[in-house]
PDB file of C-alpha atoms in Angstrom:
ATOM      1  CA  TYR A  31     -24.196  17.544 -28.099  1.00 85.00           C
ATOM      2  CA  THR A  32     -21.254  19.494 -26.727  1.00 92.00           C
ATOM      3  CA  ILE A  33     -18.270  17.145 -26.546  1.00 92.00           C
ATOM      4  CA  ASN A  34     -14.826  17.616 -25.057  1.00 94.00           C
ATOM      5  CA  VAL A  35     -12.316  17.637 -27.897  1.00 93.00           C
ATOM      6  CA  SER A  36      -9.978  15.470 -25.844  1.00 93.00           C
ATOM      7  CA  ASP A  37     -12.640  12.742 -25.568  1.00 93.00           C
ATOM      8  CA  LEU A  38     -12.920  12.215 -29.328  1.00 94.00           C
ATOM      9  CA  ILE A  39     -10.726   9.843 -31.315  1.00 91.00           C
ATOM     10  CA  PRO A  40     -10.401   9.407 -35.104  1.00 87.00           C
ATOM     11  CA  ASN A  41     -12.256   6.499 -36.670  1.00 82.00           C
ATOM     12  CA  PRO A  42      -9.727   3.658 -37.067  1.00 78.00           C
ATOM     13  CA  GLN A  43     -11.852   2.444 -40.010  1.00 72.00           C
ATOM     14  CA  GLN A  44     -11.621   5.802 -41.815  1.00 70.00           C
ATOM     15  CA  PRO A  45     -10.574   5.064 -45.435  1.00 62.00           C
ATOM     16  CA  ARG A  46      -8.991   8.477 -45.812  1.00 67.00           C
ATOM     17  CA  GLN A  47      -5.614   8.649 -44.128  1.00 64.00           C
ATOM     18  CA  HIS A  48      -4.074  11.763 -45.705  1.00 69.00           C
ATOM     19  CA  PHE A  49      -5.001  15.216 -44.381  1.00 75.00           C
ATOM     20  CA  ASP A  50      -3.379  18.298 -45.904  1.00 77.00           C
ATOM     21  CA  GLU A  51      -1.943  20.422 -43.089  1.00 83.00           C
ATOM     22  CA  ASN A  52      -2.373  23.637 -45.088  1.00 84.00           C
ATOM     23  CA  GLU A  53      -6.058  22.849 -45.536  1.00 81.00           C
ATOM     24  CA  ILE A  54      -6.389  22.233 -41.789  1.00 87.00           C
ATOM     25  CA  LYS A  55      -4.780  25.618 -41.071  1.00 89.00           C
ATOM     26  CA  ALA A  56      -7.078  27.344 -43.575  1.00 86.00           C
ATOM     27  CA  LEU A  57     -10.105  25.657 -42.008  1.00 87.00           C
ATOM     28  CA  ALA A  58      -8.936  26.683 -38.534  1.00 90.00           C
ATOM     29  CA  LYS A  59      -8.736  30.295 -39.688  1.00 89.00           C
ATOM     30  CA  SER A  60     -12.261  30.030 -41.110  1.00 87.00           C
ATOM     31  CA  ILE A  61     -13.616  28.543 -37.866  1.00 89.00           C
ATOM     32  CA  GLU A  62     -11.886  31.240 -35.856  1.00 89.00           C
ATOM     33  CA  THR A  63     -13.533  33.911 -38.019  1.00 86.00           C
ATOM     34  CA  ASP A  64     -16.981  32.449 -38.745  1.00 83.00           C
ATOM     35  CA  GLY A  65     -17.340  29.703 -36.170  1.00 86.00           C
ATOM     36  CA  LEU A  66     -18.081  26.024 -36.789  1.00 86.00           C
ATOM     37  CA  LEU A  67     -20.698  26.059 -39.572  1.00 81.00           C
ATOM     38  CA  GLN A  68     -21.369  22.314 -39.513  1.00 83.00           C
ATOM     39  CA  ASN A  69     -21.302  19.957 -36.552  1.00 87.00           C
ATOM     40  CA  ILE A  70     -19.211  16.823 -36.627  1.00 88.00           C
ATOM     41  CA  THR A  71     -20.912  13.431 -36.333  1.00 87.00           C
ATOM     42  CA  PHE A  72     -19.745  10.800 -33.878  1.00 91.00           C
ATOM     43  CA  THR A  73     -20.715   7.432 -32.459  1.00 88.00           C
ATOM     44  CA  TYR A  74     -19.957   5.360 -29.382  1.00 87.00           C
ATOM     45  CA  SER A  75     -17.813   2.264 -29.826  1.00 84.00           C
ATOM     46  CA  ASP A  76     -15.762   0.204 -27.367  1.00 83.00           C
ATOM     47  CA  ASN A  77     -16.317   2.789 -24.618  1.00 87.00           C
ATOM     48  CA  GLN A  78     -14.948   5.574 -26.803  1.00 88.00           C
ATOM     49  CA  LEU A  79     -16.391   8.524 -28.723  1.00 92.00           C
ATOM     50  CA  VAL A  80     -15.365   8.042 -32.360  1.00 89.00           C
ATOM     51  CA  VAL A  81     -15.510  10.708 -35.082  1.00 89.00           C
ATOM     52  CA  ILE A  82     -17.502   9.606 -38.141  1.00 85.00           C
ATOM     53  CA  SER A  83     -17.460  12.820 -40.167  1.00 82.00           C
ATOM     54  CA  GLY A  84     -15.578  16.018 -39.504  1.00 84.00           C
ATOM     55  CA  GLU A  85     -12.079  14.893 -38.613  1.00 86.00           C
ATOM     56  CA  ARG A  86     -10.674  17.936 -40.444  1.00 86.00           C
ATOM     57  CA  ARG A  87     -12.920  20.171 -38.347  1.00 90.00           C
ATOM     58  CA  LEU A  88     -11.792  18.385 -35.186  1.00 91.00           C
ATOM     59  CA  ARG A  89      -8.131  18.814 -36.112  1.00 92.00           C
ATOM     60  CA  ALA A  90      -8.738  22.500 -36.848  1.00 91.00           C
ATOM     61  CA  CYS A  91     -10.395  22.961 -33.439  1.00 93.00           C
ATOM     62  CA  LYS A  92      -7.432  21.255 -31.774  1.00 92.00           C
ATOM     63  CA  LEU A  93      -5.146  23.644 -33.649  1.00 92.00           C
ATOM     64  CA  LEU A  94      -7.159  26.523 -32.198  1.00 93.00           C
ATOM     65  CA  LYS A  95      -6.851  24.868 -28.756  1.00 93.00           C
ATOM     66  CA  LYS A  96     -10.621  24.701 -28.366  1.00 93.00           C
ATOM     67  CA  SER A  97     -11.779  22.525 -25.482  1.00 93.00           C
ATOM     68  CA  THR A  98     -15.216  21.571 -26.846  1.00 94.00           C
ATOM     69  CA  ILE A  99     -16.945  20.991 -30.185  1.00 94.00           C
ATOM     70  CA  GLN A 100     -20.553  20.523 -31.293  1.00 92.00           C
ATOM     71  CA  GLY A 101     -21.476  17.079 -32.605  1.00 91.00           C
ATOM     72  CA  LYS A 102     -24.399  14.924 -33.710  1.00 89.00           C
ATOM     73  CA  TYR A 103     -24.670  11.340 -32.491  1.00 90.00           C
ATOM     74  CA  VAL A 104     -25.204   8.607 -35.110  1.00 85.00           C
ATOM     75  CA  VAL A 105     -25.681   4.863 -34.772  1.00 82.00           C
ATOM     76  CA  GLY A 106     -24.035   2.227 -36.931  1.00 75.00           C
ATOM     77  CA  ASP A 107     -21.035   0.092 -37.745  1.00 75.00           C
ATOM     78  CA  LEU A 108     -17.778   2.095 -37.764  1.00 73.00           C
ATOM     79  CA  ARG A 109     -16.619   0.795 -41.139  1.00 73.00           C
ATOM     80  CA  THR A 110     -19.938   1.267 -42.901  1.00 74.00           C
ATOM     81  CA  LEU A 111     -20.524   4.744 -41.461  1.00 77.00           C
ATOM     82  CA  ALA A 112     -17.027   5.867 -42.421  1.00 71.00           C
ATOM     83  CA  LEU A 113     -17.281   4.483 -45.956  1.00 71.00           C
ATOM     84  CA  ILE A 114     -20.653   6.057 -46.685  1.00 73.00           C
ATOM     85  CA  GLU A 115     -19.554   9.409 -45.232  1.00 70.00           C
ATOM     86  CA  ASN A 116     -16.383   9.301 -47.285  1.00 66.00           C
ATOM     87  CA  ILE A 117     -18.158   8.477 -50.545  1.00 69.00           C
ATOM     88  CA  PHE A 118     -20.327  11.575 -50.317  1.00 66.00           C
ATOM     89  CA  ARG A 119     -17.407  13.942 -49.774  1.00 65.00           C
ATOM     90  CA  SER A 120     -17.040  16.502 -52.552  1.00 59.00           C
ATOM     91  CA  ASP A 121     -13.243  16.640 -52.485  1.00 66.00           C
ATOM     92  CA  LEU A 122     -12.359  12.966 -52.878  1.00 75.00           C
ATOM     93  CA  THR A 123      -9.857  12.091 -55.576  1.00 84.00           C
ATOM     94  CA  ALA A 124     -10.830   9.460 -58.145  1.00 89.00           C
ATOM     95  CA  VAL A 125      -8.747   6.764 -56.457  1.00 91.00           C
ATOM     96  CA  GLU A 126     -10.063   7.585 -52.968  1.00 86.00           C
ATOM     97  CA  LEU A 127     -13.647   7.348 -54.224  1.00 86.00           C
ATOM     98  CA  SER A 128     -12.945   4.094 -56.048  1.00 90.00           C
ATOM     99  CA  GLU A 129     -11.369   2.465 -53.019  1.00 87.00           C
ATOM    100  CA  SER A 130     -14.186   3.617 -50.729  1.00 83.00           C
ATOM    101  CA  VAL A 131     -16.940   2.309 -53.027  1.00 88.00           C
ATOM    102  CA  ALA A 132     -15.087  -0.996 -53.502  1.00 90.00           C
ATOM    103  CA  ALA A 133     -14.658  -1.375 -49.742  1.00 85.00           C
ATOM    104  CA  LEU A 134     -18.357  -0.651 -49.158  1.00 83.00           C
ATOM    105  CA  LYS A 135     -19.328  -3.174 -51.850  1.00 88.00           C
ATOM    106  CA  GLU A 136     -17.194  -5.823 -50.158  1.00 87.00           C
ATOM    107  CA  LYS A 137     -18.548  -4.931 -46.728  1.00 81.00           C
ATOM    108  CA  GLU A 138     -22.182  -5.106 -47.879  1.00 81.00           C
ATOM    109  CA  GLN A 139     -21.563  -8.167 -50.093  1.00 87.00           C
ATOM    110  CA  CYS A 140     -23.667  -6.734 -52.933  1.00 86.00           C
ATOM    111  CA  ASN A 141     -23.407  -6.446 -56.722  1.00 90.00           C
ATOM    112  CA  ASN A 142     -22.736  -3.313 -58.799  1.00 88.00           C
ATOM    113  CA  ASP A 143     -26.443  -2.572 -59.284  1.00 89.00           C
ATOM    114  CA  LYS A 144     -27.119  -2.570 -55.556  1.00 87.00           C
ATOM    115  CA  ILE A 145     -24.071  -0.474 -54.722  1.00 85.00           C
ATOM    116  CA  ALA A 146     -25.022   2.035 -57.457  1.00 87.00           C
ATOM    117  CA  GLU A 147     -28.436   2.403 -55.846  1.00 85.00           C
ATOM    118  CA  LYS A 148     -26.887   2.751 -52.395  1.00 78.00           C
ATOM    119  CA  ILE A 149     -24.532   5.588 -53.392  1.00 78.00           C
ATOM    120  CA  GLY A 150     -27.032   7.263 -55.723  1.00 78.00           C
ATOM    121  CA  LYS A 151     -25.025   7.019 -58.947  1.00 81.00           C
ATOM    122  CA  ALA A 152     -25.765   5.581 -62.391  1.00 85.00           C
ATOM    123  CA  LYS A 153     -24.779   1.947 -62.937  1.00 88.00           C
ATOM    124  CA  SER A 154     -22.328   2.894 -65.695  1.00 90.00           C
ATOM    125  CA  THR A 155     -20.702   5.534 -63.485  1.00 89.00           C
ATOM    126  CA  THR A 156     -20.437   3.084 -60.603  1.00 90.00           C
ATOM    127  CA  SER A 157     -18.784   0.497 -62.877  1.00 92.00           C
ATOM    128  CA  GLU A 158     -16.233   3.101 -63.979  1.00 92.00           C
ATOM    129  CA  ILE A 159     -15.545   4.100 -60.379  1.00 92.00           C
ATOM    130  CA  LEU A 160     -14.996   0.482 -59.348  1.00 93.00           C
ATOM    131  CA  SER A 161     -12.780  -0.257 -62.353  1.00 94.00           C
ATOM    132  CA  LEU A 162     -10.046   1.991 -60.938  1.00 94.00           C
ATOM    133  CA  VAL A 163      -9.270  -0.611 -58.274  1.00 93.00           C
ATOM    134  CA  ASN A 164      -7.691  -2.565 -61.146  1.00 94.00           C
ATOM    135  CA  LEU A 165      -4.841  -0.062 -61.163  1.00 95.00           C
ATOM    136  CA  THR A 166      -1.609  -1.297 -59.620  1.00 95.00           C
ATOM    137  CA  GLU A 167      -0.915  -0.428 -55.998  1.00 93.00           C
ATOM    138  CA  GLU A 168       1.992   1.816 -57.098  1.00 94.00           C
ATOM    139  CA  ILE A 169      -0.227   3.867 -59.391  1.00 95.00           C
ATOM    140  CA  ARG A 170      -3.049   4.121 -56.853  1.00 93.00           C
ATOM    141  CA  GLN A 171      -0.595   5.200 -54.177  1.00 91.00           C
ATOM    142  CA  ASP A 172       0.709   8.026 -56.359  1.00 92.00           C
ATOM    143  CA  ALA A 173      -2.685   9.123 -57.724  1.00 92.00           C
ATOM    144  CA  ARG A 174      -4.516   8.905 -54.396  1.00 86.00           C
ATOM    145  CA  ASN A 175      -3.687  12.474 -53.367  1.00 81.00           C
ATOM    146  CA  ARG A 176      -3.596  14.048 -56.852  1.00 87.00           C
ATOM    147  CA  PRO A 177      -6.902  15.736 -57.806  1.00 84.00           C
ATOM    148  CA  GLU A 178      -5.725  16.133 -61.405  1.00 88.00           C
ATOM    149  CA  MET A 179      -5.755  12.339 -61.789  1.00 91.00           C
ATOM    150  CA  THR A 180      -9.430  12.205 -62.677  1.00 91.00           C
ATOM    151  CA  ARG A 181     -11.489   9.095 -63.346  1.00 90.00           C
ATOM    152  CA  GLU A 182     -11.603   9.910 -67.061  1.00 91.00           C
ATOM    153  CA  ARG A 183      -7.811  10.058 -67.251  1.00 92.00           C
ATOM    154  CA  LEU A 184      -7.264   6.861 -65.289  1.00 95.00           C
ATOM    155  CA  LEU A 185      -9.927   4.710 -66.959  1.00 93.00           C
ATOM    156  CA  LYS A 186      -7.861   3.866 -70.051  1.00 93.00           C
ATOM    157  CA  ILE A 187      -4.985   2.769 -67.847  1.00 95.00           C
ATOM    158  CA  ALA A 188      -7.214   0.668 -65.592  1.00 95.00           C
ATOM    159  CA  LYS A 189      -8.504  -1.292 -68.600  1.00 93.00           C
ATOM    160  CA  LYS A 190      -5.017  -2.721 -69.232  1.00 93.00           C
ATOM    161  CA  ASP A 191      -4.254  -6.001 -67.497  1.00 92.00           C
ATOM    162  CA  ASP A 192      -0.469  -5.817 -67.759  1.00 95.00           C
ATOM    163  CA  ALA A 193       1.130  -3.952 -64.827  1.00 94.00           C
ATOM    164  CA  ASN A 194       4.075  -2.778 -66.939  1.00 95.00           C
ATOM    165  CA  VAL A 195       1.745  -1.365 -69.594  1.00 95.00           C
ATOM    166  CA  GLN A 196      -0.243   0.427 -66.892  1.00 95.00           C
ATOM    167  CA  GLN A 197       2.904   1.980 -65.436  1.00 95.00           C
ATOM    168  CA  GLU A 198       4.127   3.073 -68.868  1.00 95.00           C
ATOM    169  CA  MET A 199       0.793   4.742 -69.660  1.00 95.00           C
ATOM    170  CA  TYR A 200       0.681   6.373 -66.226  1.00 95.00           C
ATOM    171  CA  ASP A 201       4.206   7.771 -66.595  1.00 94.00           C
ATOM    172  CA  LYS A 202       3.247   9.259 -69.971  1.00 93.00           C
ATOM    173  CA  LEU A 203       0.146  10.817 -68.422  1.00 93.00           C
ATOM    174  CA  CYS A 204       2.210  12.348 -65.613  1.00 92.00           C
ATOM    175  CA  LYS A 205       4.673  13.854 -68.103  1.00 90.00           C
ATOM    176  CA  LYS A 206       1.826  15.186 -70.244  1.00 88.00           C
ATOM    177  CA  LEU A 207       0.202  16.899 -67.273  1.00 87.00           C
ATOM    178  CA  GLU A 208       3.574  18.250 -66.137  1.00 85.00           C
ATOM    179  CA  MET A 209       4.219  19.734 -69.583  1.00 82.00           C
ATOM    180  CA  HIS A 210       0.721  21.222 -69.621  1.00 73.00           C
ATOM    181  CA  THR A 211       1.386  22.889 -66.256  1.00 67.00           C
ATOM    182  CA  LYS A 212       4.708  24.318 -67.425  1.00 66.00           C
ATOM    183  CA  THR A 213       3.138  25.599 -70.635  1.00 64.00           C
ATOM    184  CA  ALA A 214       0.342  27.239 -68.664  1.00 58.00           C
ATOM    185  CA  LYS A 215       2.876  28.976 -66.415  1.00 55.00           C
ATOM    186  CA  LYS A 216       4.829  30.253 -69.418  1.00 57.00           C
ATOM    187  CA  THR A 217       1.659  31.535 -71.019  1.00 53.00           C
ATOM    188  CA  THR A 218       0.648  33.468 -67.929  1.00 52.00           C
ATOM    189  CA  SER A 219       4.145  34.890 -67.470  1.00 52.00           C
ATOM    190  CA  LYS A 220       4.159  36.456 -70.970  1.00 52.00           C
ATOM    191  CA  PRO A 221       1.083  38.627 -71.539  1.00 51.00           C
ATOM    192  CA  THR A 222      -0.306  38.531 -75.076  1.00 51.00           C
ATOM    193  CA  ASP A 223      -2.545  40.988 -76.834  1.00 49.00           C
ATOM    194  CA  ASP A 224      -5.509  38.788 -75.927  1.00 47.00           C
ATOM    195  CA  SER A 225      -4.603  38.801 -72.237  1.00 45.00           C
ATOM    196  CA  ILE A 226      -4.163  42.560 -72.277  1.00 41.00           C
ATOM    197  CA  ARG A 227      -7.628  42.979 -73.764  1.00 44.00           C
ATOM    198  CA  GLY A 228      -8.985  40.446 -71.274  1.00 50.00           C
ATOM    199  CA  ASN A 229      -9.383  36.717 -71.406  1.00 57.00           C
ATOM    200  CA  ARG A 230     -12.885  36.064 -72.727  1.00 58.00           C
ATOM    201  CA  PHE A 231     -12.986  32.628 -71.090  1.00 61.00           C
ATOM    202  CA  VAL A 232     -12.191  34.127 -67.685  1.00 71.00           C
ATOM    203  CA  THR A 233     -14.725  36.891 -68.254  1.00 67.00           C
ATOM    204  CA  ALA A 234     -17.419  34.345 -69.113  1.00 67.00           C
ATOM    205  CA  HIS A 235     -16.477  32.224 -66.096  1.00 73.00           C
ATOM    206  CA  VAL A 236     -16.637  35.185 -63.721  1.00 76.00           C
ATOM    207  CA  SER A 237     -19.972  36.226 -65.202  1.00 70.00           C
ATOM    208  CA  ARG A 238     -21.378  32.760 -64.519  1.00 75.00           C
ATOM    209  CA  ILE A 239     -20.049  32.755 -60.958  1.00 80.00           C
ATOM    210  CA  ASN A 240     -21.723  36.112 -60.333  1.00 73.00           C
ATOM    211  CA  LYS A 241     -24.972  34.789 -61.799  1.00 72.00           C
ATOM    212  CA  LEU A 242     -24.805  31.679 -59.571  1.00 80.00           C
ATOM    213  CA  THR A 243     -24.263  33.928 -56.543  1.00 77.00           C
ATOM    214  CA  GLU A 244     -27.293  36.036 -57.435  1.00 72.00           C
ATOM    215  CA  ASP A 245     -29.428  32.916 -58.072  1.00 72.00           C
ATOM    216  CA  LEU A 246     -28.360  31.401 -54.744  1.00 79.00           C
ATOM    217  CA  GLN A 247     -29.286  34.557 -52.854  1.00 73.00           C
ATOM    218  CA  ALA A 248     -32.627  34.792 -54.665  1.00 71.00           C
ATOM    219  CA  SER A 249     -33.375  31.109 -53.989  1.00 76.00           C
ATOM    220  CA  ASN A 250     -32.580  31.499 -50.299  1.00 73.00           C
ATOM    221  CA  ASN A 251     -34.791  34.586 -49.980  1.00 71.00           C
ATOM    222  CA  LYS A 252     -37.633  32.835 -51.814  1.00 73.00           C
ATOM    223  CA  MET A 253     -37.358  29.775 -49.563  1.00 74.00           C
ATOM    224  CA  LEU A 254     -37.538  31.935 -46.447  1.00 72.00           C
ATOM    225  CA  GLU A 255     -40.440  33.909 -47.871  1.00 68.00           C
ATOM    226  CA  LYS A 256     -42.527  30.918 -49.006  1.00 69.00           C
ATOM    227  CA  ASN A 257     -41.792  28.726 -45.988  1.00 71.00           C
ATOM    228  CA  LYS A 258     -44.322  29.750 -43.350  1.00 61.00           C
ATOM    229  CA  LYS A 259     -43.221  27.158 -40.805  1.00 70.00           C
ATOM    230  CA  LYS A 260     -40.274  27.573 -38.470  1.00 73.00           C
ATOM    231  CA  LEU A 261     -37.231  25.677 -39.695  1.00 71.00           C
ATOM    232  CA  THR A 262     -36.576  22.500 -37.737  1.00 75.00           C
ATOM    233  CA  ASP A 263     -33.111  21.434 -36.598  1.00 70.00           C
ATOM    234  CA  GLU A 264     -33.164  18.827 -39.380  1.00 74.00           C
ATOM    235  CA  ASP A 265     -33.996  21.517 -41.963  1.00 75.00           C
ATOM    236  CA  LYS A 266     -31.145  23.677 -40.723  1.00 77.00           C
ATOM    237  CA  GLN A 267     -28.771  20.696 -40.798  1.00 76.00           C
ATOM    238  CA  LEU A 268     -29.688  19.911 -44.416  1.00 78.00           C
ATOM    239  CA  ILE A 269     -29.104  23.496 -45.499  1.00 81.00           C
ATOM    240  CA  THR A 270     -25.861  23.774 -43.515  1.00 79.00           C
ATOM    241  CA  THR A 271     -24.560  20.500 -44.974  1.00 77.00           C
ATOM    242  CA  ALA A 272     -25.310  21.671 -48.520  1.00 79.00           C
ATOM    243  CA  PHE A 273     -23.494  24.967 -47.930  1.00 78.00           C
ATOM    244  CA  GLN A 274     -20.553  23.145 -46.328  1.00 77.00           C
ATOM    245  CA  LYS A 275     -20.175  20.937 -49.405  1.00 78.00           C
ATOM    246  CA  MET A 276     -20.338  24.034 -51.603  1.00 81.00           C
ATOM    247  CA  ARG A 277     -17.727  25.713 -49.454  1.00 78.00           C
ATOM    248  CA  GLU A 278     -15.382  22.726 -49.741  1.00 74.00           C
ATOM    249  CA  VAL A 279     -15.736  22.779 -53.548  1.00 78.00           C
ATOM    250  CA  ILE A 280     -15.051  26.532 -53.655  1.00 82.00           C
ATOM    251  CA  GLU A 281     -11.968  26.116 -51.447  1.00 73.00           C
ATOM    252  CA  MET A 282     -10.711  23.286 -53.663  1.00 74.00           C
ATOM    253  CA  ILE A 283     -11.229  25.359 -56.850  1.00 79.00           C
ATOM    254  CA  THR A 284      -9.626  28.454 -55.326  1.00 76.00           C
ATOM    255  CA  LYS A 285      -6.456  26.505 -54.543  1.00 68.00           C
ATOM    256  CA  GLN A 286      -6.030  25.805 -58.279  1.00 69.00           C
ATOM    257  CA  PHE A 287      -5.141  29.452 -58.781  1.00 69.00           C
TER     258      PHE A 287
END
């Protein structure tokens, strides 16, 4: 469908409330250059068109002052649709994922085994994800928009029942990561003999990236060659969605440098 941008509203049940303005600007630049690579999804609720997935894309289009946007209509409960869409995002922080899975579990009134099956993750992984809701509100609020606060780093803290102990451990973790960042900056600012000769870890990483690029191109060519049937709209959507997720991961990694 082609929808007027002005007719769409954000999902009031969207678990994710923070949107990085710099990311929106970068996405707008990408859309301006390459076009909208993946349609948004929307539904109809209370006489309004509500965005289910693609609010960042919608905001970017508004920034570009576009009047219309392409979208796919989906049917379902606003809360459930938003939670499931959010869970499968590639750029969620550990706390955002934990809160979304916990909210979906409460909404569906199911146990850990059922929710693990629903989100396609191992039972042990799902239990770890859900355990992060045991963190205090203060810690979750701070870690919610910090990608470096991974599930592995937060698990030990979440296992503590005492709020003061949790805060003490979290403060230590923050200082440790801050020191690591400062040390990394100092290291890069003073070239060593190893860096002059070339960082072997970077070289290996770049080599792997190049290999992945070659494999992706080869896989795409093989798919097109072997597939004798014309691609359906659903096929194209699946491929586009996969590439969009890859693109989001690449953008997130690139910002680390």
